[in-house]
PDB file of C-alpha atoms in Angstrom:
ATOM      1  CA  MET A   1      24.850 -44.627  72.522  1.00 73.00           C
ATOM      2  CA  THR A   2      26.016 -46.141  68.675  1.00 75.00           C
ATOM      3  CA  THR A   3      23.895 -48.797  67.206  1.00 85.00           C
ATOM      4  CA  PHE A   4      25.034 -50.846  64.153  1.00 76.00           C
ATOM      5  CA  PHE A   5      23.623 -52.795  61.733  1.00 79.00           C
ATOM      6  CA  SER A   6      24.992 -55.699  59.058  1.00 92.00           C
ATOM      7  CA  LEU A   7      24.156 -55.455  55.297  1.00 95.00           C
ATOM      8  CA  ASP A   8      25.178 -56.753  52.062  1.00 97.00           C
ATOM      9  CA  PHE A   9      27.207 -54.753  49.436  1.00 98.00           C
ATOM     10  CA  THR A  10      28.513 -56.171  46.127  1.00 98.00           C
ATOM     11  CA  CYS A  11      31.688 -54.360  45.037  1.00 98.00           C
ATOM     12  CA  ALA A  12      31.848 -52.171  41.356  1.00 98.00           C
ATOM     13  CA  ILE A  13      34.916 -53.787  40.087  1.00 98.00           C
ATOM     14  CA  CYS A  14      35.163 -57.377  41.147  1.00 98.00           C
ATOM     15  CA  GLY A  15      31.510 -58.424  42.036  1.00 98.00           C
ATOM     16  CA  HIS A  16      32.301 -59.832  45.052  1.00 98.00           C
ATOM     17  CA  THR A  17      29.073 -59.820  47.952  1.00 98.00           C
ATOM     18  CA  GLU A  18      30.313 -58.991  51.639  1.00 97.00           C
ATOM     19  CA  LYS A  19      28.604 -58.148  54.801  1.00 97.00           C
ATOM     20  CA  PHE A  20      29.401 -54.614  56.034  1.00 96.00           C
ATOM     21  CA  ASN A  21      28.613 -52.871  59.418  1.00 89.00           C
ATOM     22  CA  CYS A  22      26.571 -49.533  58.826  1.00 86.00           C
ATOM     23  CA  ILE A  23      25.442 -46.546  61.335  1.00 82.00           C
ATOM     24  CA  GLY A  24      22.313 -46.612  62.539  1.00 74.00           C
ATOM     25  CA  SER A  25      22.879 -43.811  64.849  1.00 77.00           C
ATOM     26  CA  THR A  26      25.312 -42.449  67.426  1.00 76.00           C
ATOM     27  CA  SER A  27      25.768 -39.792  69.469  1.00 80.00           C
ATOM     28  CA  ILE A  28      28.636 -36.604  69.756  1.00 79.00           C
ATOM     29  CA  PHE A  29      29.548 -35.813  73.651  1.00 86.00           C
ATOM     30  CA  GLY A  30      32.150 -32.794  73.416  1.00 88.00           C
ATOM     31  CA  TYR A  31      33.471 -30.788  70.716  1.00 94.00           C
ATOM     32  CA  MET A  32      35.359 -31.252  67.547  1.00 96.00           C
ATOM     33  CA  ASP A  33      39.180 -30.783  66.761  1.00 97.00           C
ATOM     34  CA  LEU A  34      39.907 -28.098  64.486  1.00 98.00           C
ATOM     35  CA  ASP A  35      40.856 -30.073  61.818  1.00 97.00           C
ATOM     36  CA  THR A  36      36.941 -30.742  62.120  1.00 96.00           C
ATOM     37  CA  ARG A  37      38.193 -34.633  63.576  1.00 96.00           C
ATOM     38  CA  PRO A  38      34.505 -35.496  65.509  1.00 95.00           C
ATOM     39  CA  ALA A  39      34.397 -35.899  69.783  1.00 93.00           C
ATOM     40  CA  GLU A  40      33.106 -39.298  70.614  1.00 91.00           C
ATOM     41  CA  LEU A  41      31.050 -41.400  69.863  1.00 84.00           C
ATOM     42  CA  LYS A  42      31.505 -40.466  66.381  1.00 90.00           C
ATOM     43  CA  ARG A  43      34.876 -40.396  66.764  1.00 92.00           C
ATOM     44  CA  SER A  44      34.796 -43.961  66.994  1.00 89.00           C
ATOM     45  CA  THR A  45      32.847 -44.511  64.036  1.00 91.00           C
ATOM     46  CA  LEU A  46      34.948 -42.808  61.358  1.00 92.00           C
ATOM     47  CA  VAL A  47      36.481 -46.356  60.832  1.00 93.00           C
ATOM     48  CA  ASN A  48      33.330 -47.689  59.923  1.00 93.00           C
ATOM     49  CA  GLU A  49      32.588 -44.479  56.510  1.00 94.00           C
ATOM     50  CA  VAL A  50      34.317 -46.387  53.817  1.00 97.00           C
ATOM     51  CA  GLN A  51      34.554 -49.959  52.909  1.00 98.00           C
ATOM     52  CA  MET A  52      36.882 -51.976  51.178  1.00 98.00           C
ATOM     53  CA  CYS A  53      36.902 -55.343  49.117  1.00 98.00           C
ATOM     54  CA  PRO A  54      38.349 -58.141  50.668  1.00 97.00           C
ATOM     55  CA  LYS A  55      39.163 -59.815  47.221  1.00 98.00           C
ATOM     56  CA  CYS A  56      40.238 -57.110  45.001  1.00 98.00           C
ATOM     57  CA  HIS A  57      40.991 -54.137  47.817  1.00 98.00           C
ATOM     58  CA  TYR A  58      38.714 -51.289  46.129  1.00 98.00           C
ATOM     59  CA  ALA A  59      37.674 -49.012  48.540  1.00 98.00           C
ATOM     60  CA  ASN A  60      35.155 -46.809  48.543  1.00 98.00           C
ATOM     61  CA  PHE A  61      32.305 -44.942  50.971  1.00 97.00           C
ATOM     62  CA  GLN A  62      30.025 -47.765  49.612  1.00 97.00           C
ATOM     63  CA  ILE A  63      32.207 -50.602  47.493  1.00 98.00           C
ATOM     64  CA  THR A  64      28.956 -50.560  45.387  1.00 98.00           C
ATOM     65  CA  ASP A  65      29.359 -47.058  43.902  1.00 98.00           C
ATOM     66  CA  LEU A  66      32.014 -46.928  41.255  1.00 98.00           C
ATOM     67  CA  ILE A  67      34.532 -43.677  41.622  1.00 98.00           C
ATOM     68  CA  GLU A  68      34.296 -42.134  37.734  1.00 95.00           C
ATOM     69  CA  GLY A  69      37.471 -43.376  36.355  1.00 96.00           C
ATOM     70  CA  VAL A  70      38.260 -46.352  38.211  1.00 97.00           C
ATOM     71  CA  ASP A  71      38.434 -49.781  36.943  1.00 97.00           C
ATOM     72  CA  GLN A  72      40.144 -52.976  37.197  1.00 96.00           C
ATOM     73  CA  ARG A  73      43.517 -51.594  35.541  1.00 97.00           C
ATOM     74  CA  VAL A  74      43.738 -48.523  38.124  1.00 98.00           C
ATOM     75  CA  LEU A  75      43.343 -51.245  40.749  1.00 97.00           C
ATOM     76  CA  ALA A  76      46.102 -52.854  38.980  1.00 97.00           C
ATOM     77  CA  SER A  77      48.583 -50.169  38.348  1.00 98.00           C
ATOM     78  CA  ASP A  78      52.541 -49.888  40.418  1.00 98.00           C
ATOM     79  CA  ARG A  79      50.613 -46.675  42.898  1.00 98.00           C
ATOM     80  CA  LEU A  80      47.663 -49.128  44.272  1.00 98.00           C
ATOM     81  CA  GLN A  81      49.654 -52.607  43.915  1.00 98.00           C
ATOM     82  CA  THR A  82      52.120 -50.808  46.112  1.00 98.00           C
ATOM     83  CA  ILE A  83      49.985 -49.772  48.738  1.00 98.00           C
ATOM     84  CA  ILE A  84      47.657 -52.772  48.829  1.00 98.00           C
ATOM     85  CA  LYS A  85      50.503 -54.645  49.113  1.00 97.00           C
ATOM     86  CA  ASP A  86      52.099 -52.844  52.205  1.00 98.00           C
ATOM     87  CA  ASN A  87      51.454 -55.238  55.247  1.00 96.00           C
ATOM     88  CA  SER A  88      52.956 -52.240  57.365  1.00 96.00           C
ATOM     89  CA  ILE A  89      49.788 -50.571  56.797  1.00 98.00           C
ATOM     90  CA  SER A  90      46.364 -52.228  58.668  1.00 97.00           C
ATOM     91  CA  ASP A  91      43.590 -52.661  56.668  1.00 97.00           C
ATOM     92  CA  ASN A  92      41.741 -50.143  58.408  1.00 97.00           C
ATOM     93  CA  ILE A  93      43.794 -47.491  57.438  1.00 98.00           C
ATOM     94  CA  LYS A  94      44.561 -48.843  54.043  1.00 98.00           C
ATOM     95  CA  LYS A  95      41.021 -48.629  52.909  1.00 98.00           C
ATOM     96  CA  PHE A  96      41.336 -44.628  53.747  1.00 98.00           C
ATOM     97  CA  ILE A  97      44.305 -44.582  51.573  1.00 98.00           C
ATOM     98  CA  ILE A  98      42.707 -46.199  48.609  1.00 98.00           C
ATOM     99  CA  ALA A  99      39.986 -44.647  48.392  1.00 98.00           C
ATOM    100  CA  ALA A 100      41.799 -41.179  48.724  1.00 98.00           C
ATOM    101  CA  THR A 101      43.919 -41.941  45.831  1.00 98.00           C
ATOM    102  CA  LEU A 102      41.138 -42.934  43.604  1.00 98.00           C
ATOM    103  CA  TYR A 103      39.465 -39.838  44.346  1.00 98.00           C
ATOM    104  CA  GLU A 104      42.634 -38.497  43.479  1.00 98.00           C
ATOM    105  CA  LEU A 105      42.737 -40.074  40.492  1.00 98.00           C
ATOM    106  CA  SER A 106      39.425 -39.209  39.194  1.00 97.00           C
ATOM    107  CA  ASN A 107      40.065 -35.605  40.005  1.00 98.00           C
ATOM    108  CA  ASN A 108      37.919 -35.274  43.021  1.00 98.00           C
ATOM    109  CA  TYR A 109      40.419 -33.900  45.507  1.00 98.00           C
ATOM    110  CA  HIS A 110      38.007 -32.417  48.098  1.00 98.00           C
ATOM    111  CA  ASP A 111      37.103 -36.034  48.965  1.00 98.00           C
ATOM    112  CA  ALA A 112      40.384 -37.133  48.519  1.00 98.00           C
ATOM    113  CA  ALA A 113      41.983 -34.827  50.977  1.00 98.00           C
ATOM    114  CA  TYR A 114      38.832 -35.577  53.811  1.00 98.00           C
ATOM    115  CA  LEU A 115      39.950 -39.124  52.573  1.00 98.00           C
ATOM    116  CA  TYR A 116      43.754 -38.609  53.942  1.00 98.00           C
ATOM    117  CA  LEU A 117      42.766 -36.559  56.514  1.00 98.00           C
ATOM    118  CA  ASN A 118      40.957 -39.472  57.986  1.00 98.00           C
ATOM    119  CA  ALA A 119      44.207 -41.581  57.853  1.00 98.00           C
ATOM    120  CA  ALA A 120      46.393 -39.254  59.320  1.00 98.00           C
ATOM    121  CA  TRP A 121      43.514 -39.266  61.992  1.00 98.00           C
ATOM    122  CA  LEU A 122      44.010 -42.840  62.703  1.00 98.00           C
ATOM    123  CA  TYR A 123      47.975 -42.743  62.770  1.00 98.00           C
ATOM    124  CA  ASP A 124      46.953 -40.331  65.559  1.00 97.00           C
ATOM    125  CA  ASP A 125      45.819 -43.044  67.196  1.00 96.00           C
ATOM    126  CA  LEU A 126      48.424 -45.046  67.364  1.00 97.00           C
ATOM    127  CA  ASN A 127      50.794 -41.912  67.849  1.00 97.00           C
ATOM    128  CA  ASP A 128      52.864 -42.707  64.473  1.00 98.00           C
ATOM    129  CA  ILE A 129      53.505 -39.189  64.034  1.00 97.00           C
ATOM    130  CA  GLU A 130      55.626 -39.352  60.641  1.00 98.00           C
ATOM    131  CA  ASN A 131      52.669 -41.171  59.027  1.00 98.00           C
ATOM    132  CA  SER A 132      50.158 -38.865  60.324  1.00 98.00           C
ATOM    133  CA  GLN A 133      52.381 -35.837  59.217  1.00 98.00           C
ATOM    134  CA  LYS A 134      52.529 -37.450  55.620  1.00 98.00           C
ATOM    135  CA  TYR A 135      49.003 -38.052  55.292  1.00 98.00           C
ATOM    136  CA  ARG A 136      48.713 -34.562  56.690  1.00 98.00           C
ATOM    137  CA  LYS A 137      50.803 -32.882  53.438  1.00 98.00           C
ATOM    138  CA  PHE A 138      48.631 -35.568  51.116  1.00 98.00           C
ATOM    139  CA  SER A 139      45.309 -33.971  52.401  1.00 98.00           C
ATOM    140  CA  ILE A 140      47.203 -30.615  52.121  1.00 98.00           C
ATOM    141  CA  GLY A 141      48.250 -31.455  48.567  1.00 98.00           C
ATOM    142  CA  MET A 142      44.336 -32.094  47.550  1.00 98.00           C
ATOM    143  CA  LEU A 143      43.099 -28.922  49.529  1.00 98.00           C
ATOM    144  CA  LYS A 144      44.698 -26.407  47.346  1.00 98.00           C
ATOM    145  CA  GLN A 145      44.484 -28.343  44.462  1.00 98.00           C
ATOM    146  CA  TYR A 146      40.383 -28.282  45.190  1.00 98.00           C
ATOM    147  CA  LEU A 147      40.965 -24.318  46.114  1.00 98.00           C
ATOM    148  CA  GLU A 148      42.228 -23.353  43.230  1.00 97.00           C
ATOM    149  CA  THR A 149      38.796 -23.750  41.549  1.00 97.00           C
ATOM    150  CA  ASN A 150      36.630 -23.261  44.863  1.00 97.00           C
ATOM    151  CA  ASN A 151      36.379 -20.324  46.987  1.00 94.00           C
ATOM    152  CA  ASP A 152      35.356 -22.674  49.675  1.00 97.00           C
ATOM    153  CA  HIS A 153      36.183 -21.571  52.924  1.00 97.00           C
ATOM    154  CA  HIS A 154      35.340 -23.489  55.664  1.00 97.00           C
ATOM    155  CA  SER A 155      37.873 -25.814  53.456  1.00 98.00           C
ATOM    156  CA  ARG A 156      40.412 -22.847  53.668  1.00 98.00           C
ATOM    157  CA  CYS A 157      39.871 -22.582  57.356  1.00 98.00           C
ATOM    158  CA  LEU A 158      40.776 -26.386  57.648  1.00 98.00           C
ATOM    159  CA  LEU A 159      43.489 -25.650  55.081  1.00 98.00           C
ATOM    160  CA  VAL A 160      45.397 -23.460  58.044  1.00 98.00           C
ATOM    161  CA  ASP A 161      44.815 -26.283  60.736  1.00 98.00           C
ATOM    162  CA  LEU A 162      46.749 -28.759  58.372  1.00 98.00           C
ATOM    163  CA  LEU A 163      49.490 -26.087  57.792  1.00 98.00           C
ATOM    164  CA  ARG A 164      50.055 -25.300  61.381  1.00 98.00           C
ATOM    165  CA  ARG A 165      49.867 -29.242  62.172  1.00 98.00           C
ATOM    166  CA  THR A 166      52.439 -30.064  59.699  1.00 98.00           C
ATOM    167  CA  ASN A 167      54.497 -27.022  61.252  1.00 98.00           C
ATOM    168  CA  SER A 168      54.371 -24.790  58.102  1.00 98.00           C
ATOM    169  CA  PHE A 169      53.431 -21.538  60.520  1.00 98.00           C
ATOM    170  CA  ASP A 170      54.376 -19.223  58.437  1.00 98.00           C
ATOM    171  CA  GLU A 171      52.092 -20.220  55.713  1.00 98.00           C
ATOM    172  CA  ALA A 172      49.668 -20.934  58.057  1.00 98.00           C
ATOM    173  CA  ILE A 173      49.229 -17.756  58.957  1.00 98.00           C
ATOM    174  CA  THR A 174      48.964 -15.754  55.268  1.00 98.00           C
ATOM    175  CA  GLU A 175      46.647 -17.657  54.419  1.00 98.00           C
ATOM    176  CA  ALA A 176      43.862 -16.933  57.769  1.00 98.00           C
ATOM    177  CA  LYS A 177      45.009 -13.306  57.200  1.00 98.00           C
ATOM    178  CA  ASN A 178      43.975 -13.672  54.239  1.00 98.00           C
ATOM    179  CA  LEU A 179      40.904 -15.323  54.401  1.00 98.00           C
ATOM    180  CA  LEU A 180      39.867 -12.905  57.367  1.00 98.00           C
ATOM    181  CA  ILE A 181      39.874 -10.343  55.002  1.00 97.00           C
ATOM    182  CA  GLU A 182      36.545 -12.176  53.102  1.00 97.00           C
ATOM    183  CA  VAL A 183      35.078 -14.216  55.883  1.00 96.00           C
ATOM    184  CA  LYS A 184      32.438 -12.885  57.555  1.00 95.00           C
ATOM    185  CA  ASP A 185      31.455 -15.714  59.697  1.00 95.00           C
ATOM    186  CA  ASP A 186      32.122 -14.647  63.405  1.00 96.00           C
ATOM    187  CA  LEU A 187      33.000 -18.206  64.511  1.00 96.00           C
ATOM    188  CA  LEU A 188      35.568 -18.889  61.577  1.00 97.00           C
ATOM    189  CA  LYS A 189      36.767 -15.361  62.619  1.00 97.00           C
ATOM    190  CA  SER A 190      37.659 -16.248  66.067  1.00 98.00           C
ATOM    191  CA  ILE A 191      39.318 -19.392  64.676  1.00 98.00           C
ATOM    192  CA  LEU A 192      41.219 -18.062  62.304  1.00 98.00           C
ATOM    193  CA  ASN A 193      42.705 -15.352  65.254  1.00 98.00           C
ATOM    194  CA  TYR A 194      43.293 -19.058  67.284  1.00 98.00           C
ATOM    195  CA  GLN A 195      44.984 -20.412  64.757  1.00 98.00           C
ATOM    196  CA  ILE A 196      47.161 -17.292  64.291  1.00 98.00           C
ATOM    197  CA  GLU A 197      48.301 -16.983  68.030  1.00 98.00           C
ATOM    198  CA  LEU A 198      49.358 -21.252  67.767  1.00 98.00           C
ATOM    199  CA  CYS A 199      51.172 -20.458  64.981  1.00 98.00           C
ATOM    200  CA  ILE A 200      52.972 -17.659  66.311  1.00 98.00           C
ATOM    201  CA  ASP A 201      53.404 -19.173  69.398  1.00 98.00           C
ATOM    202  CA  LYS A 202      54.971 -22.559  67.531  1.00 98.00           C
ATOM    203  CA  ASP A 203      51.909 -24.903  68.020  1.00 98.00           C
ATOM    204  CA  ASN A 204      51.630 -27.860  66.086  1.00 98.00           C
ATOM    205  CA  LYS A 205      49.469 -29.501  68.574  1.00 98.00           C
ATOM    206  CA  CYS A 206      45.675 -30.824  68.618  1.00 98.00           C
ATOM    207  CA  HIS A 207      43.472 -27.947  69.660  1.00 98.00           C
ATOM    208  CA  ASN A 208      39.415 -28.184  69.562  1.00 97.00           C
ATOM    209  CA  LEU A 209      36.310 -25.565  69.301  1.00 96.00           C
ATOM    210  CA  GLU A 210      35.896 -25.521  72.625  1.00 96.00           C
ATOM    211  CA  GLU A 211      39.270 -23.603  73.189  1.00 97.00           C
ATOM    212  CA  VAL A 212      38.136 -21.030  70.791  1.00 96.00           C
ATOM    213  CA  LYS A 213      37.265 -17.362  72.334  1.00 79.00           C
TER     214      LYS A 213
END
């Protein structure tokens, strides 16, 4: 069961106050996907993890929190305005793309990667393969920048899945084999070996932890 409650939040950029639904509690029934997307009911609450100000379109996990370096000039830039004015993107997806872009511009590549991946998941739900691939590739770019200065095994394991899902099978195999040399965690080892098998089969489909042996 998932419970919600409403709270007022004031935008850190323009000062507009808006009411947003917040998650009180939720449950998870099943296994998460190999790219860390949780099972239901948690899966359906992910869309509530980011807020977007309806006035200036600033987006963050909470609009009361200011992302370092972001101000009205950043939101008025051509890059942000192109996203904001694109009516082909629903608001539920747009807020993740805006937040991801703002975190990217603030050099927080870890959070940018997660937010771009959330956009990809929402496009998955719409069976929009072109855009789900596009934002997975954006997430890959952010993860690679993050990993230049962080040897984060879990993020590297996620990168393997994103590479596989975007048909970069050879690169995914190389990354998985390199990571296998370093990891000691048995679950991560099992995931990486399974990813290699999937890549050999040229399988770019969604798979979950239940399948990992």
